[in-house]
Short mmCIF file of C-alpha atoms and ligand atoms in Angstrom, two decimals:
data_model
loop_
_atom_site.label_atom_id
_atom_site.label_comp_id
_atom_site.label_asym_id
_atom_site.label_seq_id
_atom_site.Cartn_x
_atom_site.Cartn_y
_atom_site.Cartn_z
CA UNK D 1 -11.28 15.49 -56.47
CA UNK D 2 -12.27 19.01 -57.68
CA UNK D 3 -15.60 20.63 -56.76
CA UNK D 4 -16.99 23.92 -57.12
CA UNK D 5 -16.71 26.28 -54.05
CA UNK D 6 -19.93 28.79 -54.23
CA UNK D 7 -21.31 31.70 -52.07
CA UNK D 8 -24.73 32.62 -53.16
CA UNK D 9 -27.23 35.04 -51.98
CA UNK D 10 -26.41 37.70 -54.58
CA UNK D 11 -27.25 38.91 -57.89
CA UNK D 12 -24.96 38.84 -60.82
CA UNK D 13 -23.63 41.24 -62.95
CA UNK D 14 -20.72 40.71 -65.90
CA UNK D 15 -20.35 39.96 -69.51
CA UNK D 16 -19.72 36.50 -70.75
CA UNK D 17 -19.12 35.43 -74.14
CA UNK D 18 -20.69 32.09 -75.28
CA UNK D 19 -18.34 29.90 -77.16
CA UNK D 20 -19.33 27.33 -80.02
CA UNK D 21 -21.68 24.78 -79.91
CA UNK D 22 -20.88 21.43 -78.64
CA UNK D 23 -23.38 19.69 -80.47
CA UNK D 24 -23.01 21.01 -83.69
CA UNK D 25 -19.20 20.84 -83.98
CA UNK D 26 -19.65 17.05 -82.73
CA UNK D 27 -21.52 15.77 -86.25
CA UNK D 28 -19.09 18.51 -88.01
CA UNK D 29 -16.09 17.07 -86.81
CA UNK D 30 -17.68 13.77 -87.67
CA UNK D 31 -18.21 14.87 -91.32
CA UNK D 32 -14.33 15.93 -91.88
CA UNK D 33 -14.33 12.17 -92.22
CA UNK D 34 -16.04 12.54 -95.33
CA UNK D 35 -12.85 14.21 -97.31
CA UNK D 36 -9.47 13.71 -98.79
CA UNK D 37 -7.71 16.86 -97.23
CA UNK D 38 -7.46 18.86 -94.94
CA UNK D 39 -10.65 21.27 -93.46
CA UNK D 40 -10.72 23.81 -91.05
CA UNK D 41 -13.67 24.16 -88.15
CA UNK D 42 -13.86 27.94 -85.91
CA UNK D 43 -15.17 28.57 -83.08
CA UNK D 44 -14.82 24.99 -81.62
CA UNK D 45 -15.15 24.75 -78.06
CA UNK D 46 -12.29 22.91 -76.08
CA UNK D 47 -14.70 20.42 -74.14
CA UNK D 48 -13.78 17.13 -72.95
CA UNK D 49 -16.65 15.58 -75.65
CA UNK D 50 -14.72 17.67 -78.10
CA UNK D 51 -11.58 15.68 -77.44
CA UNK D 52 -13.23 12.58 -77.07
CA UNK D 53 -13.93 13.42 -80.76
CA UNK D 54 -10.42 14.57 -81.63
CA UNK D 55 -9.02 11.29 -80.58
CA UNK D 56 -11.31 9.44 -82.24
CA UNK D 57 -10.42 11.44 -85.82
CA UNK D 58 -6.82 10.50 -84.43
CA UNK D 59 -7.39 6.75 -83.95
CA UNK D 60 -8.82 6.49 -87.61
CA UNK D 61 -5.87 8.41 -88.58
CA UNK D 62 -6.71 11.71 -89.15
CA UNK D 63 -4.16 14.40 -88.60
CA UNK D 64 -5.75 16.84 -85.87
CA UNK D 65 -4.25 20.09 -84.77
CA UNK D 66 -5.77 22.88 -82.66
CA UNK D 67 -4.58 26.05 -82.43
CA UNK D 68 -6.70 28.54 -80.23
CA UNK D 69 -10.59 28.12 -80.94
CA UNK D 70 -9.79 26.30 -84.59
CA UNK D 71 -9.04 22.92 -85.15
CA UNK D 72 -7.81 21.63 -88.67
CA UNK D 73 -8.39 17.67 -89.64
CA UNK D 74 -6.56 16.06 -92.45
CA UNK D 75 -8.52 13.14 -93.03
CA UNK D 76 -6.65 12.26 -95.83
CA UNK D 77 -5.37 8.93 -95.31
CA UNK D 78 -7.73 6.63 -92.94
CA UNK D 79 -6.07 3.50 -91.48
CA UNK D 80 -9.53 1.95 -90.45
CA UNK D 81 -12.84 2.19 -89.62
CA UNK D 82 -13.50 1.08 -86.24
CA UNK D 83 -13.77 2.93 -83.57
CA UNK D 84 -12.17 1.90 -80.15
CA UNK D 85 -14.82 1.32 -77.35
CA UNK D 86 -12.86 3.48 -74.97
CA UNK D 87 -13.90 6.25 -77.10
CA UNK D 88 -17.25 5.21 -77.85
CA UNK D 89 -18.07 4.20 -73.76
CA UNK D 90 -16.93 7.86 -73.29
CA UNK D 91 -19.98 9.99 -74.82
CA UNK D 92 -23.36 9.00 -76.94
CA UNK D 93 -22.60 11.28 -79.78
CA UNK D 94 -19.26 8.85 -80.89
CA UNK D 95 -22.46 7.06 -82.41
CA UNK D 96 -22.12 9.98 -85.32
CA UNK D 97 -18.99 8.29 -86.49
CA UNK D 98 -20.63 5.69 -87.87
CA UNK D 99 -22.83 7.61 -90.58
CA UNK D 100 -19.33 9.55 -91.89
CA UNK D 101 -17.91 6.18 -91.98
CA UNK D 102 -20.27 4.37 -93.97
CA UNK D 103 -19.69 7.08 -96.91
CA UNK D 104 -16.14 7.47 -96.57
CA UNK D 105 -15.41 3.67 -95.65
CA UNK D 106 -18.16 1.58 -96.94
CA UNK D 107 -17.99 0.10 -93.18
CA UNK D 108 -17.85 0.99 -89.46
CA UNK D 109 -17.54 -1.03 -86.57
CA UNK D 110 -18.00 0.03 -83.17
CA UNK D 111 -19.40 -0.90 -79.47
CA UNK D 112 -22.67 0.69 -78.25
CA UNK D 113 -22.25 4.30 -77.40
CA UNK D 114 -22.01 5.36 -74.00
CA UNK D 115 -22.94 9.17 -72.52
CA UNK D 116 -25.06 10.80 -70.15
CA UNK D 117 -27.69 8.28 -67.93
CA UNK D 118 -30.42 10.22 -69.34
CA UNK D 119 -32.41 6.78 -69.23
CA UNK D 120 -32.52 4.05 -72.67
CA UNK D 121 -30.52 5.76 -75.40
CA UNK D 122 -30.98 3.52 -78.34
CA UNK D 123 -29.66 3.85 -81.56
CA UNK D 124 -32.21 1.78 -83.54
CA UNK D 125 -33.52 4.58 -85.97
CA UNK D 126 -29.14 5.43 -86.23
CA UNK D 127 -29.51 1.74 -87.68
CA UNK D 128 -32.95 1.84 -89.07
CA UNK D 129 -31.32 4.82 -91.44
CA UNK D 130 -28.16 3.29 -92.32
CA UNK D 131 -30.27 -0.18 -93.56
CA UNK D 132 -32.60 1.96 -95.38
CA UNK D 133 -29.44 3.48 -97.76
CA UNK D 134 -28.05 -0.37 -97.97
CA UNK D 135 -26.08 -0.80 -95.67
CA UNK D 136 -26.18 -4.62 -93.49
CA UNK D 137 -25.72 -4.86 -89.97
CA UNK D 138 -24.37 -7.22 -88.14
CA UNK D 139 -24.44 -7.11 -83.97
CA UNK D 140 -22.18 -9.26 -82.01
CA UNK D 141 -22.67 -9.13 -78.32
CA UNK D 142 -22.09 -5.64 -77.46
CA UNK D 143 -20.25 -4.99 -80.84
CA UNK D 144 -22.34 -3.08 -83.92
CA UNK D 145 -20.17 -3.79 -87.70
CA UNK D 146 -21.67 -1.71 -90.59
CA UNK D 147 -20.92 -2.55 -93.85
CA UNK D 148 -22.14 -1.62 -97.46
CA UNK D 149 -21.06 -2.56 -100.52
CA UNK D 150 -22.77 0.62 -102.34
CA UNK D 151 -25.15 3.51 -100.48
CA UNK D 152 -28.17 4.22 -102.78
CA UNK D 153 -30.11 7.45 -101.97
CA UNK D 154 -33.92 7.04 -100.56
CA UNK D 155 -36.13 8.06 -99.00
CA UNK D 156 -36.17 7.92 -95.16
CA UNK D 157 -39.17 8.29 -92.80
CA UNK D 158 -37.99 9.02 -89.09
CA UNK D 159 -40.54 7.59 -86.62
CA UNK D 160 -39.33 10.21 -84.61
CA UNK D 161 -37.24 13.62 -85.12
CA UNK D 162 -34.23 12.57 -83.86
CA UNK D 163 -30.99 14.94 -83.51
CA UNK D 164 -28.94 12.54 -83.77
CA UNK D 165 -30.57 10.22 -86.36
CA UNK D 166 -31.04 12.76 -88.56
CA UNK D 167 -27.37 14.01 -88.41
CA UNK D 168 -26.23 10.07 -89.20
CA UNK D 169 -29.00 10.18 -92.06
CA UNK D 170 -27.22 13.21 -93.48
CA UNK D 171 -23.90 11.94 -93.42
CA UNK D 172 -24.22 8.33 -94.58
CA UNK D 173 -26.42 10.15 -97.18
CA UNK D 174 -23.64 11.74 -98.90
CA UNK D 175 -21.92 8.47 -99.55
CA UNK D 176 -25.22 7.35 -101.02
CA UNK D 177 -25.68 7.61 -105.04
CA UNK D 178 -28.88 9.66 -106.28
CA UNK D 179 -31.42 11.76 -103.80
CA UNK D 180 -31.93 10.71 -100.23
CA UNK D 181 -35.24 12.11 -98.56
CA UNK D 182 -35.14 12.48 -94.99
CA UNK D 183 -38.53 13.25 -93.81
CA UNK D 184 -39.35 13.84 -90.68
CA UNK D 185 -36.34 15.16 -89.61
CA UNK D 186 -34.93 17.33 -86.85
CA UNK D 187 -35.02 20.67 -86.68
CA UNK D 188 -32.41 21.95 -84.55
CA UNK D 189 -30.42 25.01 -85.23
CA UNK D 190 -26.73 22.22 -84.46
CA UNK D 191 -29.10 20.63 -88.12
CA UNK D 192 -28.93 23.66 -89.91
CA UNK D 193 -25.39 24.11 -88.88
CA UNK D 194 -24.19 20.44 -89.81
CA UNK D 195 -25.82 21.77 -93.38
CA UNK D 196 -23.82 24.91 -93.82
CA UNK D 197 -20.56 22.55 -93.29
CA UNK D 198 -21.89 19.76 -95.81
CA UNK D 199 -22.08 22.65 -98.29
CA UNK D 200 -18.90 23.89 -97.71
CA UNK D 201 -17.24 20.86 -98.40
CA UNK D 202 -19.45 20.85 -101.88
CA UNK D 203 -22.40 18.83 -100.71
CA UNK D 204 -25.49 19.18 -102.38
CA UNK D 205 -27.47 19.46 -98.88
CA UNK D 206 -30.67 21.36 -98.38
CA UNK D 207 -33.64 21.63 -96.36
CA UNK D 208 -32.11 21.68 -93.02
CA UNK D 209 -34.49 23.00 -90.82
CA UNK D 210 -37.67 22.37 -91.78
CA UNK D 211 -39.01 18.60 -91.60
CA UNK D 212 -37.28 17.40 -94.74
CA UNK D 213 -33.74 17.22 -95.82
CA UNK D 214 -32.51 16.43 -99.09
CA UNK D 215 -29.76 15.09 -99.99
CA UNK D 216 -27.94 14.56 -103.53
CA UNK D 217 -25.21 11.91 -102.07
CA UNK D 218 -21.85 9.66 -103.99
CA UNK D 219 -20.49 13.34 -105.44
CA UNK D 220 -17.10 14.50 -104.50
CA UNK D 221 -16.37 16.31 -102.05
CA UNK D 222 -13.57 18.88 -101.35
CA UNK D 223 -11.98 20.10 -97.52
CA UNK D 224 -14.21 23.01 -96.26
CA UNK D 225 -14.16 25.67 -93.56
CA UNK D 226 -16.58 26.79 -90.97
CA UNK D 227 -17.59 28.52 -88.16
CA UNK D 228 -19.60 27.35 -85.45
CA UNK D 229 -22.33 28.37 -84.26
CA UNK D 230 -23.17 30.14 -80.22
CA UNK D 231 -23.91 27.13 -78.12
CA UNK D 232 -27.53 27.37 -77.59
CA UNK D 233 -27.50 25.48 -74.15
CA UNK D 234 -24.42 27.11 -72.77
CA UNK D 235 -26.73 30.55 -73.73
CA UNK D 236 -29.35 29.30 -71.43
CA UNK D 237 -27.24 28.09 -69.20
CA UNK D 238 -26.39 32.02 -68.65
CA UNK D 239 -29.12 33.08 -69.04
CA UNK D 240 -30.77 30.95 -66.01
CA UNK D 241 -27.61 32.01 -64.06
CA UNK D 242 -29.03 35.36 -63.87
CA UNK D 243 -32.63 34.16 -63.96
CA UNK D 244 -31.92 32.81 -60.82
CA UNK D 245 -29.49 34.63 -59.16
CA UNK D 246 -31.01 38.43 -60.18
CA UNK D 247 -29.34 41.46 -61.61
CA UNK D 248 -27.90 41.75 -64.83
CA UNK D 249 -25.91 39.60 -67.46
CA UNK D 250 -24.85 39.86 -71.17
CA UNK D 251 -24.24 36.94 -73.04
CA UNK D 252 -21.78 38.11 -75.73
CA UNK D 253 -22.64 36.26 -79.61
CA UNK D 254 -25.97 34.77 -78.25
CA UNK D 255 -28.54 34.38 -80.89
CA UNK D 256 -31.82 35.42 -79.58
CA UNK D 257 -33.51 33.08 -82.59
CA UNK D 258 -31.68 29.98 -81.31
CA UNK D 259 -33.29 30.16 -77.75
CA UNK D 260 -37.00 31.75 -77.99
CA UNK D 261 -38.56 29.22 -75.93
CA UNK D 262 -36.08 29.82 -73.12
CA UNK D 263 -36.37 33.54 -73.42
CA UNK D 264 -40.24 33.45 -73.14
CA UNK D 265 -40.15 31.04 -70.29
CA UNK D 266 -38.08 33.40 -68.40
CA UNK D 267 -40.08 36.61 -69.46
CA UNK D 268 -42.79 35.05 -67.96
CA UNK D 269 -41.36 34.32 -64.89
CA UNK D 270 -40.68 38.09 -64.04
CA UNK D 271 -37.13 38.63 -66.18
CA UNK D 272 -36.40 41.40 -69.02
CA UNK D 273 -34.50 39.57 -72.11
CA UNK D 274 -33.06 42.01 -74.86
CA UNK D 275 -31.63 41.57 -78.09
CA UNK D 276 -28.25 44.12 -78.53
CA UNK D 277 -26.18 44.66 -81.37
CA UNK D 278 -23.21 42.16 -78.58
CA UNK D 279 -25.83 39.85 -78.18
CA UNK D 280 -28.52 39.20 -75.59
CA UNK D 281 -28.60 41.20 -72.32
CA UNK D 282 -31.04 39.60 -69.06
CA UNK D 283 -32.35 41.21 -65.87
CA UNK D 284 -33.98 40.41 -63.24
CA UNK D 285 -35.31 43.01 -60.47
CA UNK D 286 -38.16 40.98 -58.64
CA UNK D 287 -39.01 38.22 -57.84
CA UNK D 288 -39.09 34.92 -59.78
CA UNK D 289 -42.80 33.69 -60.46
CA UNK D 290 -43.80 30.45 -61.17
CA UNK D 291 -45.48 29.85 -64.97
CA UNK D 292 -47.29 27.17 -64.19
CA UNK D 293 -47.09 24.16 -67.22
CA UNK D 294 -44.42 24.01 -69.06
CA UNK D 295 -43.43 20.91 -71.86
CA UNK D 296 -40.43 19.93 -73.57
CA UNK D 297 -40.45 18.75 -76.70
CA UNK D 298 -38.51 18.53 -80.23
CA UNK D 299 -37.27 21.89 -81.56
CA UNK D 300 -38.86 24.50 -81.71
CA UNK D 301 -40.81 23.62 -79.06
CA UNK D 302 -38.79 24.22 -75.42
CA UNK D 303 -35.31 22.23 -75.29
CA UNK D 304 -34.58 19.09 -73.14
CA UNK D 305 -31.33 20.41 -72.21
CA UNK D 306 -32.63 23.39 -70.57
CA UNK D 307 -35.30 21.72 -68.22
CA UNK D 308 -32.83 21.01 -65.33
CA UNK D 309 -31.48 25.22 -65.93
CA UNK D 310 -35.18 26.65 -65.59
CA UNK D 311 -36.16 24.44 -62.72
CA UNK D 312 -33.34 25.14 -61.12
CA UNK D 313 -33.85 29.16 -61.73
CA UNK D 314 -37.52 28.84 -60.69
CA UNK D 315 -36.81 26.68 -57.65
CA UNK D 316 -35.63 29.61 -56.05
CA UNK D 317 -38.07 32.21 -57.04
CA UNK D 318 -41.84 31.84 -55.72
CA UNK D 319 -45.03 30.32 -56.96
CA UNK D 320 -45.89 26.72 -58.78
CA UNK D 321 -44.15 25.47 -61.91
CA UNK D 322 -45.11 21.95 -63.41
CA UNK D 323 -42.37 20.89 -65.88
CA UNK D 324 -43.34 17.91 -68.03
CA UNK D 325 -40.35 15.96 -70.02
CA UNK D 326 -41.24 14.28 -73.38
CA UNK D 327 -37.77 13.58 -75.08
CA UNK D 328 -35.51 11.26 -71.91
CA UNK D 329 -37.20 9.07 -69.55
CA UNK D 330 -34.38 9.38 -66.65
CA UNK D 331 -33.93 13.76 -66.77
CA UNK D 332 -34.85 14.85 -63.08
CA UNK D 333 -32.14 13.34 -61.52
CA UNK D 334 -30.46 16.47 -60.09
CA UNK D 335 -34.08 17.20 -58.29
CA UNK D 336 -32.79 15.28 -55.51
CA UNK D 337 -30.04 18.06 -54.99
CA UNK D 338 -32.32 20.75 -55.61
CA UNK D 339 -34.07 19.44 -52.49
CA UNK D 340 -30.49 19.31 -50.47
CA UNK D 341 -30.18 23.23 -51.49
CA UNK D 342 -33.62 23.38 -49.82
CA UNK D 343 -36.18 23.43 -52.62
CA UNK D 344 -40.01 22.01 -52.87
CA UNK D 345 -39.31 20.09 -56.16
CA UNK D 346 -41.45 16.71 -56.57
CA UNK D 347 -41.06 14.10 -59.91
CA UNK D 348 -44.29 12.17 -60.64
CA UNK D 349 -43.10 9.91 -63.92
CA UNK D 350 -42.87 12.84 -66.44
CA UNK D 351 -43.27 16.02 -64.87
CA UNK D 352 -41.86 17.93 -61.96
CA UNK D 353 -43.68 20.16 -59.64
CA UNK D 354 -41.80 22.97 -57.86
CA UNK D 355 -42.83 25.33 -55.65
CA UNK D 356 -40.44 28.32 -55.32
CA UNK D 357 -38.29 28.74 -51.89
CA UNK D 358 -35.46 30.03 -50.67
CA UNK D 359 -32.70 28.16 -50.75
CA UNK D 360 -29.34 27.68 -48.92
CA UNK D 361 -26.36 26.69 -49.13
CA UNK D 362 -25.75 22.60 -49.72
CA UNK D 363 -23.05 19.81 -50.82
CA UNK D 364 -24.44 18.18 -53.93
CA UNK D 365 -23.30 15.81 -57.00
CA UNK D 366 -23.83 16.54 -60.47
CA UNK D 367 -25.52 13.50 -61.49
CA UNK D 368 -25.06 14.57 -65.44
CA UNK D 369 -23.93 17.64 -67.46
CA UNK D 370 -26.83 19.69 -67.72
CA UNK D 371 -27.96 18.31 -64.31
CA UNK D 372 -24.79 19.42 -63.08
CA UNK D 373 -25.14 23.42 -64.61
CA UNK D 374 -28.43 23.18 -63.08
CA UNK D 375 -27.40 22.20 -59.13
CA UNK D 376 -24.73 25.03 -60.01
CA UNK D 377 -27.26 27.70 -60.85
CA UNK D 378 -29.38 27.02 -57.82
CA UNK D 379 -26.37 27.53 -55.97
CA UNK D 380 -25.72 31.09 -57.11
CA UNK D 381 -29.24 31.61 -55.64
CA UNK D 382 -28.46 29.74 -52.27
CA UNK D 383 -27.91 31.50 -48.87
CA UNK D 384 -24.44 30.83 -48.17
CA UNK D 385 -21.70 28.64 -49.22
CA UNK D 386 -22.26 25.06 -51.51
CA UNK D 387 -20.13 22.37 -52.97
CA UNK D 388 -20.82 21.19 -56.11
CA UNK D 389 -18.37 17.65 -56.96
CA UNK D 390 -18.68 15.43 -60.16
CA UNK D 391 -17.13 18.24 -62.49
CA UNK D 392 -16.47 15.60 -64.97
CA UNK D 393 -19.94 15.60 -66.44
CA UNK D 394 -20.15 19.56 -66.39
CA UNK D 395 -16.79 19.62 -68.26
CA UNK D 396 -18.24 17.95 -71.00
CA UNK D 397 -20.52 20.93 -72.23
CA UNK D 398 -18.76 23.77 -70.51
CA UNK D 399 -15.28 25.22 -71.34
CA UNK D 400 -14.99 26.78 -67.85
CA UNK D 401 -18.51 27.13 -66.54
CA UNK D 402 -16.88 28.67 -63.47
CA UNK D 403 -14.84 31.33 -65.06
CA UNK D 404 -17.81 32.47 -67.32
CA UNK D 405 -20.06 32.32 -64.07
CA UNK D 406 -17.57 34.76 -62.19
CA UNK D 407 -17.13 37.00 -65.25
CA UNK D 408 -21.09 37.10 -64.92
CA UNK D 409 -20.29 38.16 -61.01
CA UNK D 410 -21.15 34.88 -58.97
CA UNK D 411 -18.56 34.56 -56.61
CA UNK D 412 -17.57 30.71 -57.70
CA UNK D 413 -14.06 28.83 -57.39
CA UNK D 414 -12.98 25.23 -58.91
CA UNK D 415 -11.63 24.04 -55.94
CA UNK D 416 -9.29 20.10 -55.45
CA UNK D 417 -9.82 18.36 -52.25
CA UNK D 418 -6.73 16.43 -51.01
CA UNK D 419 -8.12 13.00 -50.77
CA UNK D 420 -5.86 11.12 -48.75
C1 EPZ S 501 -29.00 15.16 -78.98
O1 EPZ S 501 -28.96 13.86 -78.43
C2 EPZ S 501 -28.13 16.01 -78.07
N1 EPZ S 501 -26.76 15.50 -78.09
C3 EPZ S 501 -28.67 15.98 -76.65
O2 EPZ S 501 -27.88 16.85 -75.86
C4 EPZ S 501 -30.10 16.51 -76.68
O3 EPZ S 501 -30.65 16.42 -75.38
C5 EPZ S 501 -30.95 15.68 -77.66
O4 EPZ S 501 -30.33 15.69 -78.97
C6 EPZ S 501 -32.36 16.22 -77.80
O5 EPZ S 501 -32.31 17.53 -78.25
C7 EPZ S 501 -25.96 15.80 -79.14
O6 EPZ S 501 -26.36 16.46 -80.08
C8 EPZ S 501 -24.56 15.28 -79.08
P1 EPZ S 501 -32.26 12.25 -79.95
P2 EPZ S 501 -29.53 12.61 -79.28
O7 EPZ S 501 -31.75 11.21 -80.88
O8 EPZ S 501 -29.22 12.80 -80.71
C9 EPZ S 501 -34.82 8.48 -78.57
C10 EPZ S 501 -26.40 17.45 -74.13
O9 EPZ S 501 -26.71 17.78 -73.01
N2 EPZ S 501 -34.09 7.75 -79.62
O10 EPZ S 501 -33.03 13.41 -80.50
O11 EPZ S 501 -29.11 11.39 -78.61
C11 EPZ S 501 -33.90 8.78 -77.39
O12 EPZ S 501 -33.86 7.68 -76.51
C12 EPZ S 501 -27.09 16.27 -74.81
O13 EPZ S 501 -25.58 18.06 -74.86
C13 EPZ S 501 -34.48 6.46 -79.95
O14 EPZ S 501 -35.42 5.92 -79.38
O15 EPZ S 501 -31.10 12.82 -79.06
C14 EPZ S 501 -34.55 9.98 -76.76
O16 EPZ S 501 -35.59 9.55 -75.90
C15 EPZ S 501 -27.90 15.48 -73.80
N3 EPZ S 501 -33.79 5.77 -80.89
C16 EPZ S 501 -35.15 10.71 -77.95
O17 EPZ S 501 -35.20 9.76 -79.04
C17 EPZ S 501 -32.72 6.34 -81.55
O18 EPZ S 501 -32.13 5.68 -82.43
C18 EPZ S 501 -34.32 11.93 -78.39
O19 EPZ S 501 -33.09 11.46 -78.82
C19 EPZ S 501 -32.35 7.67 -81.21
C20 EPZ S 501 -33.04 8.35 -80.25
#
């Protein structure tokens, strides 16, 4: 079993260069489906969700080939449509499949996606979207089979702005004749991304961004290449590090724009954030304070993602922070390692109230990825040595969070325990 081996106690200081964004070359690599050829996607991140997405291009019967940070699909001839539930058990976003499908296909068949146990992840506005464009649904047990005879464009009211709804939306939309509305969509940077690769396969795609999306679907469409985009998470993931941790970090290719909320947060908890010509560069002299209320919410309000990172940066500092969570209803499970690493955390239903302490040194389970990061960063801050084990979920949105964190200074080690 691996774990990480940490001695904390001391502030950071390095360079670390964020790599591509897991969430936006997920519905990209998705969309390749969408072609007769062969496109090209930079800046991809080799993550274990990124694979789980490579193989399931591969089990359709896509020709996939990495070389470095690029990764070329040839989704010219598809043997099917279904994808194996293996693959789909394996990570939530598989669900994205389905939309790319649909257009390509005219049908998709799969079992319900599996992920993170960040509480009920449902898929009925995935669903609610695909029936809207014409497609029927039929669920057998545990088994979801889309079919449509012909996608017309509509438009499409989402009950709620959600990533990943509005990403299926988009693609099943450009199998779909005529205009397709998406209103009330999403309005993550990974959107506006998923938009710049719809174009460059020829899509006629706009509005990403704002809270409607239009899309001119059933023309063809032609292999495209792309670049990625800096993985906002991973960027406060590093930034956090420091955060908590003290001294100095730069995150080479961070984009300042992509992570305002995170950046005030942390201003206002005592730490300097600049934008340089590399990309962002943190300090932190003093203290952490706490800031009091803080809420989550659809972009561009404060991410989900980066809940567990701040409270674990703030658990260490001093002063009261009340975090409240409005997008998963299962998202403080790593506060019960937190408290091993000796902090004053406390979940009442939505929020969590910490009290910054010093902590020390622990052996603690990442309970999921970002949960994971987040036990990680407190560590950095922790008197003495800590043990962090179930690497498999922090593998799934890191390339090698412990290499970046030691380029950044933290003395940290991916250790294997003989189990005998
Ligand atoms: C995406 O998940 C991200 N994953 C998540 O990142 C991120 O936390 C989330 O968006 C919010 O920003 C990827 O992009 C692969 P949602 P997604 O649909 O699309 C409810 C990580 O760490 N909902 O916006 O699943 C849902 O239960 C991951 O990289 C429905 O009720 O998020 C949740 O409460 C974790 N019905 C809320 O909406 C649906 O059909 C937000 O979900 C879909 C969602």
């Amino acid at each position: 079993m691996e774990y990480f081996a940490v001695t904390g106690g001391r502030p950071l200081a390095g360079e670390v260069r964020v790599h591509g964004a897991k969430n936006s070359a997920l519905p990209i690599l998705a969309a390749t489906l969408l072609v007769r050829g062969e496109s090209v996607v930079h800046n991809c991140p080799a993550l274990t969700d990124i694979q789980t997405a490579l193989d399931i291009l591969s089990c359709l019967g896509c020709q996939v080939r990495r070389t470095g940070e690029t990764v070329t699909v040839d989704a010219a001839h598809l043997t099917g449509a279904a994808i194996p539930d293996e693959l789909m058990g394996r990570m939530r976003a598989s669900v994205l499949f389905l939309g790319a499908l649909l257009a390509r296909q005219g049908e998709a068949s799969a079992c319900w996606p599996g992920g993170c146990a960040l509480g009920r992840r449902p898929i009925d506005l995935h669903i609610r979207a695909f029936q809207a464009l014409g497609a029927q649904v039929e669920t057998r047990g545990e088994h979801l089979r889309l079919t449509a005879a012909r996608l017309a464009g509509r438009r499409l009211s989402l009950p709620f702005p959600s990533v990943g709804a509005t990403e299926n939306a988009m693609l099943a939309a450009c199998g779909a004749a005529g205009l397709t509305r998406i209103c009330n969509a999403a309005r993550e940077p990974e959107i506006v991304d998923l938009q710049g690769f719809l174009q460059a396969l020829g899509a006629r795609v706009t509005g990403a961004g704002t809270e409607e999306i239009h899309v001119s679907g059933g023309l063809p469409l032609h292999p495209g290449t792309y670049r990625v985009m800096p993985d906002r998470i991973v960027t406060a993931t590093y930034l956090c590090a420091v955060a908590s941790a003290g001294g100095q970090g730069v995150l080479q290719g961070a984009r300042g724009d992509h992570v305002e909320p995170v950046t005030a947060a942390l201003s206002a908890a005592g730490c300097r954030v600049r934008c340089i010509p590399e990309g962002l560069q943190i300090t932190r002299d003093g203290s952490l304070r706490g800031i009091g209320a803080l809420q989550t919410g659809p972009y561009p309000a404060f991410p989900t993602d980066a809940q567990p990172l701040l409270a674990a940066a703030l658990a260490g500092g001093t002063g009261e922070t009340a975090i409240t969570e409005t997008i998963f209803d299962h998202r403080f499970r790593y506060a019960q390692g937190l408290e091993a690493l000796g902090a004053q955390v406390r979940a009442a239903g939505e929020t969590l109230y910490l009290t910054g302490h010093p902590l020390h040194g622990g052996s603690v389970e990442a309970p999921d990825l970002r949960g994971g990061a987040a036990l990680t960063l407190a560590a950095l801050a922790a008197e003495g040595e800590s043990r962090i084990t179930g690497l498999r979920h922090i593998d799934r949105g890191y390339e090698a969070l412990e290499q970046d964190l030691a380029a950044l200074g933290a003395d940290i080690r991916r250790e294997t325990l003989c189990v005998l």
